[in-house]
PDB file of C-alpha atoms in Angstrom:
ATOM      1  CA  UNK A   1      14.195 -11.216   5.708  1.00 88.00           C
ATOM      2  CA  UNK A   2      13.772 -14.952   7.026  1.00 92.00           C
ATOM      3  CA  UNK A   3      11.343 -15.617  10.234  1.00 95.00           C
ATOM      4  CA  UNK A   4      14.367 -14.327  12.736  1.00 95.00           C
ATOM      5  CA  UNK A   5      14.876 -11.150  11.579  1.00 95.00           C
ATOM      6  CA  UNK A   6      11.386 -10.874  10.978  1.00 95.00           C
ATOM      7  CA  UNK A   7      10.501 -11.551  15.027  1.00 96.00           C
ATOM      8  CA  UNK A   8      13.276  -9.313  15.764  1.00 96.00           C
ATOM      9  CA  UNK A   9      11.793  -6.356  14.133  1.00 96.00           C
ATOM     10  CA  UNK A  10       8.561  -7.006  15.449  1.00 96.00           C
ATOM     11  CA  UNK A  11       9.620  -7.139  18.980  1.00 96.00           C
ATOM     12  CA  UNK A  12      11.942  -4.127  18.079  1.00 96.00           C
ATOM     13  CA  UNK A  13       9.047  -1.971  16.696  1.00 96.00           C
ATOM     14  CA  UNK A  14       5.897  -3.261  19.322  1.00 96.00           C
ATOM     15  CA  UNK A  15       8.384  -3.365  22.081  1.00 96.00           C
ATOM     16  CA  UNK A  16       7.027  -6.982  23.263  1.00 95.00           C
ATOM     17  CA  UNK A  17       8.057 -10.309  22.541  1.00 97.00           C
ATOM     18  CA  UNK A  18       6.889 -11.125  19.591  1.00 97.00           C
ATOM     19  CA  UNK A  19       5.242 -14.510  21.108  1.00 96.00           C
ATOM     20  CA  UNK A  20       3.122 -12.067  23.146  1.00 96.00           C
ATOM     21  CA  UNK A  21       1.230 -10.628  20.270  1.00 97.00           C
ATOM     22  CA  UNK A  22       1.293 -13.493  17.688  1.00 97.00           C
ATOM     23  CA  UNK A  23       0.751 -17.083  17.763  1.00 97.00           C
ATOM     24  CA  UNK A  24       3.015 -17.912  14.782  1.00 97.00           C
ATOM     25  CA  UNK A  25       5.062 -15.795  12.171  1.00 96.00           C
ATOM     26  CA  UNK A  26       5.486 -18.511   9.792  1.00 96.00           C
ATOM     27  CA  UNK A  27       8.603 -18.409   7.135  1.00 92.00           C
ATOM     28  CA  UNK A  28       6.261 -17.913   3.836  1.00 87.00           C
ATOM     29  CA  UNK A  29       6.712 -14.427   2.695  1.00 88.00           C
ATOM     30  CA  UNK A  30       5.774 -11.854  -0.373  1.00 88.00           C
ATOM     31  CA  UNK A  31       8.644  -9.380  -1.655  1.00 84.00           C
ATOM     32  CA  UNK A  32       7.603  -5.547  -2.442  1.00 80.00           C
ATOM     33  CA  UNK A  33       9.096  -2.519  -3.743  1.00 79.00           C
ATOM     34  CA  UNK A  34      10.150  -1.514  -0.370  1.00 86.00           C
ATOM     35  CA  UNK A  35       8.694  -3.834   2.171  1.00 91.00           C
ATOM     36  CA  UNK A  36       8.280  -7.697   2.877  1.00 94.00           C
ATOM     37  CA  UNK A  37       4.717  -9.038   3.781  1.00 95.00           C
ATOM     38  CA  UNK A  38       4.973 -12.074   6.294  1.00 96.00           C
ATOM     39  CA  UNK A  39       2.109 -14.213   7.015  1.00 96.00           C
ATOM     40  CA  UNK A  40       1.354 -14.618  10.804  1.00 97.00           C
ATOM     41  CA  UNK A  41      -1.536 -15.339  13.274  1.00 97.00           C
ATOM     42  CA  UNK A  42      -2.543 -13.657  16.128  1.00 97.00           C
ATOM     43  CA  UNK A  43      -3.223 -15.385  19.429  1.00 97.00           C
ATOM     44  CA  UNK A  44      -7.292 -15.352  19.018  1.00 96.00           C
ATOM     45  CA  UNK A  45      -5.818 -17.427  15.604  1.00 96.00           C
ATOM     46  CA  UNK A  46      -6.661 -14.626  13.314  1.00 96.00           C
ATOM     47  CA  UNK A  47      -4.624 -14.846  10.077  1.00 96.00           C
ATOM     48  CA  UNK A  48      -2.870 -11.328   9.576  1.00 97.00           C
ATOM     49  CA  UNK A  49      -0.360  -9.736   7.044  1.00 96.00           C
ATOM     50  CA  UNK A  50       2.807  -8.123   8.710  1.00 97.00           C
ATOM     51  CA  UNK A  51       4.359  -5.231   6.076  1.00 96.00           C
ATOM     52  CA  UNK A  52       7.848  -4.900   6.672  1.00 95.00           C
ATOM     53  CA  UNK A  53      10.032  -1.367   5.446  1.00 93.00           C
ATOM     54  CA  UNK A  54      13.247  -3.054   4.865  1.00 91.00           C
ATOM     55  CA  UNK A  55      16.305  -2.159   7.126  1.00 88.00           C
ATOM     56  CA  UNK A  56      18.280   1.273   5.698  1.00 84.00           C
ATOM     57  CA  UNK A  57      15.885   1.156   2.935  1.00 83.00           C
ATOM     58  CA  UNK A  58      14.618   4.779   3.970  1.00 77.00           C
ATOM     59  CA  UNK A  59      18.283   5.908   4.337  1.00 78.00           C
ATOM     60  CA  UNK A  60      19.356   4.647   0.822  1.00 80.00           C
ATOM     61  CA  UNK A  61      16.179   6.471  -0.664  1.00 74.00           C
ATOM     62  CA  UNK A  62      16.909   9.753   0.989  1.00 71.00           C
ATOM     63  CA  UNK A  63      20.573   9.501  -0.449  1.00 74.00           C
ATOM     64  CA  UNK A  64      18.975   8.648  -3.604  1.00 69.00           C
ATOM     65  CA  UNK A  65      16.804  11.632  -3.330  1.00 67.00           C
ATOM     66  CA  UNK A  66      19.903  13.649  -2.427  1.00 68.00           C
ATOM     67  CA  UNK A  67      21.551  12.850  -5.865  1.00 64.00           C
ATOM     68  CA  UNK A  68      18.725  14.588  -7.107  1.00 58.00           C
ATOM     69  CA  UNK A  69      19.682  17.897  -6.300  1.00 60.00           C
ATOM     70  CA  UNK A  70      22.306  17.728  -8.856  1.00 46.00           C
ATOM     71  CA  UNK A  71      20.334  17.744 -11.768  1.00 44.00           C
ATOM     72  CA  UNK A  72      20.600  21.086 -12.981  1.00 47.00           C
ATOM     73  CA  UNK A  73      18.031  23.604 -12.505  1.00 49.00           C
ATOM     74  CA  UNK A  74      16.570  26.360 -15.341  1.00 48.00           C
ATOM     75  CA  UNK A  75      19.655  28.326 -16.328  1.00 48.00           C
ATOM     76  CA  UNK A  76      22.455  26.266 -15.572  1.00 51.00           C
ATOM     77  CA  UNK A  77      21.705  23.644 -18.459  1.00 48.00           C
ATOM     78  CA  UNK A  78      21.209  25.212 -21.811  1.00 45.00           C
ATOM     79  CA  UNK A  79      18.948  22.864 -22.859  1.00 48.00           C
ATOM     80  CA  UNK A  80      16.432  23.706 -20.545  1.00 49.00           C
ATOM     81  CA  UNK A  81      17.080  27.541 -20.375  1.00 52.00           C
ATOM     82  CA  UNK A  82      15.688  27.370 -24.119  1.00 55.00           C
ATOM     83  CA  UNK A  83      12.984  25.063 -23.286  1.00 58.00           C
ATOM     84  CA  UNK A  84      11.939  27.334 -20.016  1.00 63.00           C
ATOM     85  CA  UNK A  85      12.095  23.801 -18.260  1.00 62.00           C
ATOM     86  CA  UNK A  86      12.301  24.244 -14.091  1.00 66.00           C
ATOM     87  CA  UNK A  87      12.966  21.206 -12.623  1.00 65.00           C
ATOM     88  CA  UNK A  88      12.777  21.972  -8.825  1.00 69.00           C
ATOM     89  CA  UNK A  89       8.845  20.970  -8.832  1.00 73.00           C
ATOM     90  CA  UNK A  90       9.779  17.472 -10.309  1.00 71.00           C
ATOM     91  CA  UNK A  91      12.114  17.417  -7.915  1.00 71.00           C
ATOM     92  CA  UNK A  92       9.434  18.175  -5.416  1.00 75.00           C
ATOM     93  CA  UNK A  93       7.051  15.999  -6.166  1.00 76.00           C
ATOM     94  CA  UNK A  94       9.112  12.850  -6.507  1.00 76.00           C
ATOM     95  CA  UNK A  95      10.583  13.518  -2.700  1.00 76.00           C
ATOM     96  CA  UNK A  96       7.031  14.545  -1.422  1.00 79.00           C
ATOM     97  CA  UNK A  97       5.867  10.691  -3.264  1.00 79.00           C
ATOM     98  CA  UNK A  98       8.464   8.786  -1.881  1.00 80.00           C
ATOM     99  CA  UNK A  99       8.413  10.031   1.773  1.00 80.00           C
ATOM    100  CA  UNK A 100       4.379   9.542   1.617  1.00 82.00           C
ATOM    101  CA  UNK A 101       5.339   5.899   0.398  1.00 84.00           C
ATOM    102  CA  UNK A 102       8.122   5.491   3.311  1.00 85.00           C
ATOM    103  CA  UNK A 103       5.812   6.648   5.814  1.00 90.00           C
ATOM    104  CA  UNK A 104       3.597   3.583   7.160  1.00 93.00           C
ATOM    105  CA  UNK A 105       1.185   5.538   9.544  1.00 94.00           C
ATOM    106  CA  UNK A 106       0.717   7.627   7.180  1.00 94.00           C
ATOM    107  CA  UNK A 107      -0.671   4.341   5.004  1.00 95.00           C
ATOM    108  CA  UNK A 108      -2.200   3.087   8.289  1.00 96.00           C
ATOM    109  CA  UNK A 109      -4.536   6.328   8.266  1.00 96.00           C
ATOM    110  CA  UNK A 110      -5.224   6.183   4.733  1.00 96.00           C
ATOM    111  CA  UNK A 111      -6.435   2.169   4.917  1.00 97.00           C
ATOM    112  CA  UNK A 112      -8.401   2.737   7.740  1.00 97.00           C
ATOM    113  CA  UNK A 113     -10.388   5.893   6.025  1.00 97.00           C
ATOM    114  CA  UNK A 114     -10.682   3.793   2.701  1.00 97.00           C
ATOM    115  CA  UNK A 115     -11.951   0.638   5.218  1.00 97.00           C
ATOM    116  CA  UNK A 116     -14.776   3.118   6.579  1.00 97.00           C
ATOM    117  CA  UNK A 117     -15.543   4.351   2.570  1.00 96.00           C
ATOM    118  CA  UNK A 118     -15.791   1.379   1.166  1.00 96.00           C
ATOM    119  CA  UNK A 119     -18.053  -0.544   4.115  1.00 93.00           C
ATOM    120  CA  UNK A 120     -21.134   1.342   2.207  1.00 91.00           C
ATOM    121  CA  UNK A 121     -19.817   0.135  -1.442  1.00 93.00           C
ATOM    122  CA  UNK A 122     -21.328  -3.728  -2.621  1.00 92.00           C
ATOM    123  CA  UNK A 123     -18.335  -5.809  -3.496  1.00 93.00           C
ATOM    124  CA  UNK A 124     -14.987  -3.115  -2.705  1.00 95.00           C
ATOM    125  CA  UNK A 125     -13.244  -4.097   0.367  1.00 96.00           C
ATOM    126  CA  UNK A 126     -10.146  -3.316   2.262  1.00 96.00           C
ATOM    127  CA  UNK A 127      -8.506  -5.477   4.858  1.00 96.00           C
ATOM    128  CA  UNK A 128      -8.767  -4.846   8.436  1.00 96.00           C
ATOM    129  CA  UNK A 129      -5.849  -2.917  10.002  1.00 97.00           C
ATOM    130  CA  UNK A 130      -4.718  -3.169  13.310  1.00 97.00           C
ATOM    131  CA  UNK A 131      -3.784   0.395  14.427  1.00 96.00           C
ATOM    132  CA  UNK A 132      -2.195  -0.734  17.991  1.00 96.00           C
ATOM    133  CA  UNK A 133      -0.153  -3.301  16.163  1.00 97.00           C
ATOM    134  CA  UNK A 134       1.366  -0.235  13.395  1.00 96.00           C
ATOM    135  CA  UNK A 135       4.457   1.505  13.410  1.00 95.00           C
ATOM    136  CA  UNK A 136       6.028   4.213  11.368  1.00 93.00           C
ATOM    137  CA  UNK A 137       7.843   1.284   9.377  1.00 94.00           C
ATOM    138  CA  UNK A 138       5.715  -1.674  10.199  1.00 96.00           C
ATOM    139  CA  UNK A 139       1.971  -2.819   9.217  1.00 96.00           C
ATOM    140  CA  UNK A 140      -0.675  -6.026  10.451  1.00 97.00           C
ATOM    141  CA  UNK A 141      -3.528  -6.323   8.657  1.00 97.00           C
ATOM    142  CA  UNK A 142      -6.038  -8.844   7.812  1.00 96.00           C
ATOM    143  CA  UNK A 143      -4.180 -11.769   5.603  1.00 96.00           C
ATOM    144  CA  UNK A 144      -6.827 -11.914   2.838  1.00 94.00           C
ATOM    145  CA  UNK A 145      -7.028 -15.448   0.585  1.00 93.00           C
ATOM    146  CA  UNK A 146      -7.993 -14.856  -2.689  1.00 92.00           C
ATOM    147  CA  UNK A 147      -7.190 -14.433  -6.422  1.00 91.00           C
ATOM    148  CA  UNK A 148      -4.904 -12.291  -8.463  1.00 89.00           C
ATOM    149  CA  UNK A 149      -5.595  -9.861 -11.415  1.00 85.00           C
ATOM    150  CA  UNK A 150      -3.941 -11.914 -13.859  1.00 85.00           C
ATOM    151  CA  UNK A 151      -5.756 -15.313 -12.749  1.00 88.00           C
ATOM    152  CA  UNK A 152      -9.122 -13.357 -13.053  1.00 85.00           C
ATOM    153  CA  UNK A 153      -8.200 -12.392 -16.698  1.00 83.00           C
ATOM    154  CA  UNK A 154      -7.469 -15.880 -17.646  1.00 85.00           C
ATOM    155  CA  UNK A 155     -10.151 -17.750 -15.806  1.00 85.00           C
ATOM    156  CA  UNK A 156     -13.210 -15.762 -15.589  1.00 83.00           C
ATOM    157  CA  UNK A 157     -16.218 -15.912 -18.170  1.00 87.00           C
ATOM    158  CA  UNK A 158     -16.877 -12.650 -20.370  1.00 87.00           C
ATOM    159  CA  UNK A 159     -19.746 -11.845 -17.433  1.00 90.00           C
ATOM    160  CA  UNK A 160     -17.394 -12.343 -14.762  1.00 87.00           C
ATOM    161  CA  UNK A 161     -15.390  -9.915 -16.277  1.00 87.00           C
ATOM    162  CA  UNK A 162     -17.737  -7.261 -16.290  1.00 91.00           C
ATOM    163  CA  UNK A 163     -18.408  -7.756 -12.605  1.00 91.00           C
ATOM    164  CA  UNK A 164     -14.569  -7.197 -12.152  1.00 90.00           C
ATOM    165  CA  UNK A 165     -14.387  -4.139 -14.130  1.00 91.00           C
ATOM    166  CA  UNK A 166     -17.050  -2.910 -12.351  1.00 93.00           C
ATOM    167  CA  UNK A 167     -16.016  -3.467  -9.010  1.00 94.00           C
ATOM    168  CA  UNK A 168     -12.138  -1.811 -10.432  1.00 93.00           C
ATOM    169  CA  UNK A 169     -14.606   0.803 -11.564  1.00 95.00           C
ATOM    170  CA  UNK A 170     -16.155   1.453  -8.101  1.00 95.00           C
ATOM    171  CA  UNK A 171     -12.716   1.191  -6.245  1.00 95.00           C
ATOM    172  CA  UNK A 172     -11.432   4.155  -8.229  1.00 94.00           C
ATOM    173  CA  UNK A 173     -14.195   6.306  -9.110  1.00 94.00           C
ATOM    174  CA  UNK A 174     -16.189   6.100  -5.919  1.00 95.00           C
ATOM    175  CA  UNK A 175     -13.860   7.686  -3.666  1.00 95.00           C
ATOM    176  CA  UNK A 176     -13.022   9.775  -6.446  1.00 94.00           C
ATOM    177  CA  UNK A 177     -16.358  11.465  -6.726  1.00 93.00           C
ATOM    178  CA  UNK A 178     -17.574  10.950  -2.749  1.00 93.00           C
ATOM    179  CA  UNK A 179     -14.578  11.448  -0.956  1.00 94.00           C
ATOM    180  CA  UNK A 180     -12.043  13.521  -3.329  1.00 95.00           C
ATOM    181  CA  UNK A 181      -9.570  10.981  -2.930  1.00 95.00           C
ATOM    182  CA  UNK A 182      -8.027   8.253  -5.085  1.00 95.00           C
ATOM    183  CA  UNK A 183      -5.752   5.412  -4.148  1.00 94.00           C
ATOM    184  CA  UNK A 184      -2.861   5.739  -6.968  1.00 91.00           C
ATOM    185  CA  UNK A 185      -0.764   2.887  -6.930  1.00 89.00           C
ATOM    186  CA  UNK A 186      -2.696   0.714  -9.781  1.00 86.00           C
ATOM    187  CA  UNK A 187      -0.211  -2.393  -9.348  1.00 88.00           C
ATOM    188  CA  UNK A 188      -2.256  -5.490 -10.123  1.00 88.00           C
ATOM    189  CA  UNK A 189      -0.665  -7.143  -7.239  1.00 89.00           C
ATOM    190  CA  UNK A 190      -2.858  -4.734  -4.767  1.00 92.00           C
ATOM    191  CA  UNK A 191      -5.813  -6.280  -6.283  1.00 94.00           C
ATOM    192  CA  UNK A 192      -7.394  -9.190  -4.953  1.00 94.00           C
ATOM    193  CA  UNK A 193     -10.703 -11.102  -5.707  1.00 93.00           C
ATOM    194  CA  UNK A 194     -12.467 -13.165  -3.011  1.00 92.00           C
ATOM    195  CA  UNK A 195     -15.514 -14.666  -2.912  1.00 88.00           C
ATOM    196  CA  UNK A 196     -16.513 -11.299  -0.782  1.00 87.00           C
ATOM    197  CA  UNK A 197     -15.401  -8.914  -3.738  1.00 92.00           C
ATOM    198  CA  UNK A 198     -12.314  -6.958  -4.316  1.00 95.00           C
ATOM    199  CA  UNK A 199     -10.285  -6.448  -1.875  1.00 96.00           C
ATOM    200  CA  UNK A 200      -7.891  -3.479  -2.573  1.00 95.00           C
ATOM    201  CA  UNK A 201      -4.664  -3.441  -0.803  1.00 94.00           C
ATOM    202  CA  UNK A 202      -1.208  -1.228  -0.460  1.00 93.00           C
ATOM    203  CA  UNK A 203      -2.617   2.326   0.762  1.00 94.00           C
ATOM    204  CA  UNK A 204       1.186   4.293   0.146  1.00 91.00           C
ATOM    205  CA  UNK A 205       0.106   6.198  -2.355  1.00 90.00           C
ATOM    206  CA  UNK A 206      -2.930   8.084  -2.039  1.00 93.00           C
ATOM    207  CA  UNK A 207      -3.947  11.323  -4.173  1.00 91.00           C
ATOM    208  CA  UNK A 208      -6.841  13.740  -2.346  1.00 92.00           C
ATOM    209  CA  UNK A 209      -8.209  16.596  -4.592  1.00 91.00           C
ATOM    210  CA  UNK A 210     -10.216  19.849  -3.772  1.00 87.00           C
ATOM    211  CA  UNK A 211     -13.068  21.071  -4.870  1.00 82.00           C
ATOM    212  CA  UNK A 212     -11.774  23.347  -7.635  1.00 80.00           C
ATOM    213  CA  UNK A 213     -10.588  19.879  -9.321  1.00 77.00           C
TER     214      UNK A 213
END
């Protein structure tokens, strides 16, 4: 998407011209799976991330996910009638995954509930979301500056390291255990290290457990 087509969705999705809400959407952008992330700046000059679903992409999932109701189910493939295989949950669970992912309030809810978590927790961070400024397909968050996983790996002496496992450690254990929930998209693009800590980002995917687990 270049800066146009980026404005036009905005004003499209917030219903305001987009020079009303930001001071610049400037052309530098980040491909995703399914989304772009702009950078862009507010009027009070606050740097922000915009998250983009791109155009028809939920449309050409959900045919996707249609084709996927022709994979045979227990009986009709021999195959898995001897191997007592059912494949209606898989089936299941990949839709249920993949319309949490498409689903950007849904994220929206999930970032600000890790943002609250992780306030209490030294060193884990998540970026500032701007609920008023969210859609079902669009996101603006805090632009944070910072360094990647694989930077940390290469740069970073032996006790540097162990701060940044242990701060990986907290991010996915510490919710785990205090909240019963677990973000679950372990890209190492959704990790990044500023001089305030870790900052985790992308909140599609997230896994809650009950008590019995």
């Amino acid at each position: 998407l270049d800066v146009d087509e980026v404005k036009s969705i905005v004003e499209k999705e917030l219903g305001q011209n987009w020079d009303e809400i930001f001071l610049e959407i400037y052309p530098e952008y980040f491909p995703a799976s399914i989304a772009q992330v702009t950078k862009a700046k507010l009027l009070d000059e606050t740097s922000v991330a915009i998250k983009i679903q791109y155009p028809n992409i939920k449309k050409s999932i959900k045919s996707q996910l249609s084709l996927l109701g022709l994979i045979p189910k227990m009986g009709n493939l021999v195959p898995s009638k001897k191997l007592g295989v059912d494949f209606s949950s898989y089936q299941k669970m990949i839709e249920d995954t993949l319309n949490q992912e498409l689903d950007y309030k849904n994220e929206m809810e999930n970032q600000i509930e890790f943002f609250n978590f992780f306030k209490e927790i030294e060193g884990v961070n998540t970026p500032t979301v701007y609920p008023s400024l969210c859609t079902d397909t669009l996101i603006v968050q805090e632009f944070i500056i910072g360094r990647d996983f694989k930077t940390i790996c290469q740069s970073c002496t032996y006790d540097q390291r162990r701060e940044v496992g242990e701060m990986l450690a907290k991010s996915l254990l510490y919710p785990l255990f205090y909240k019963k929930m677990a973000h679950t998209d372990p890209n190492p693009h959704n990790y990044i290290f500023s001089d305030s800590g870790l900052y985790l980002i992308d909140y599609g995917q997230v896994a809650r457990f009950d008590e019995h687990f």
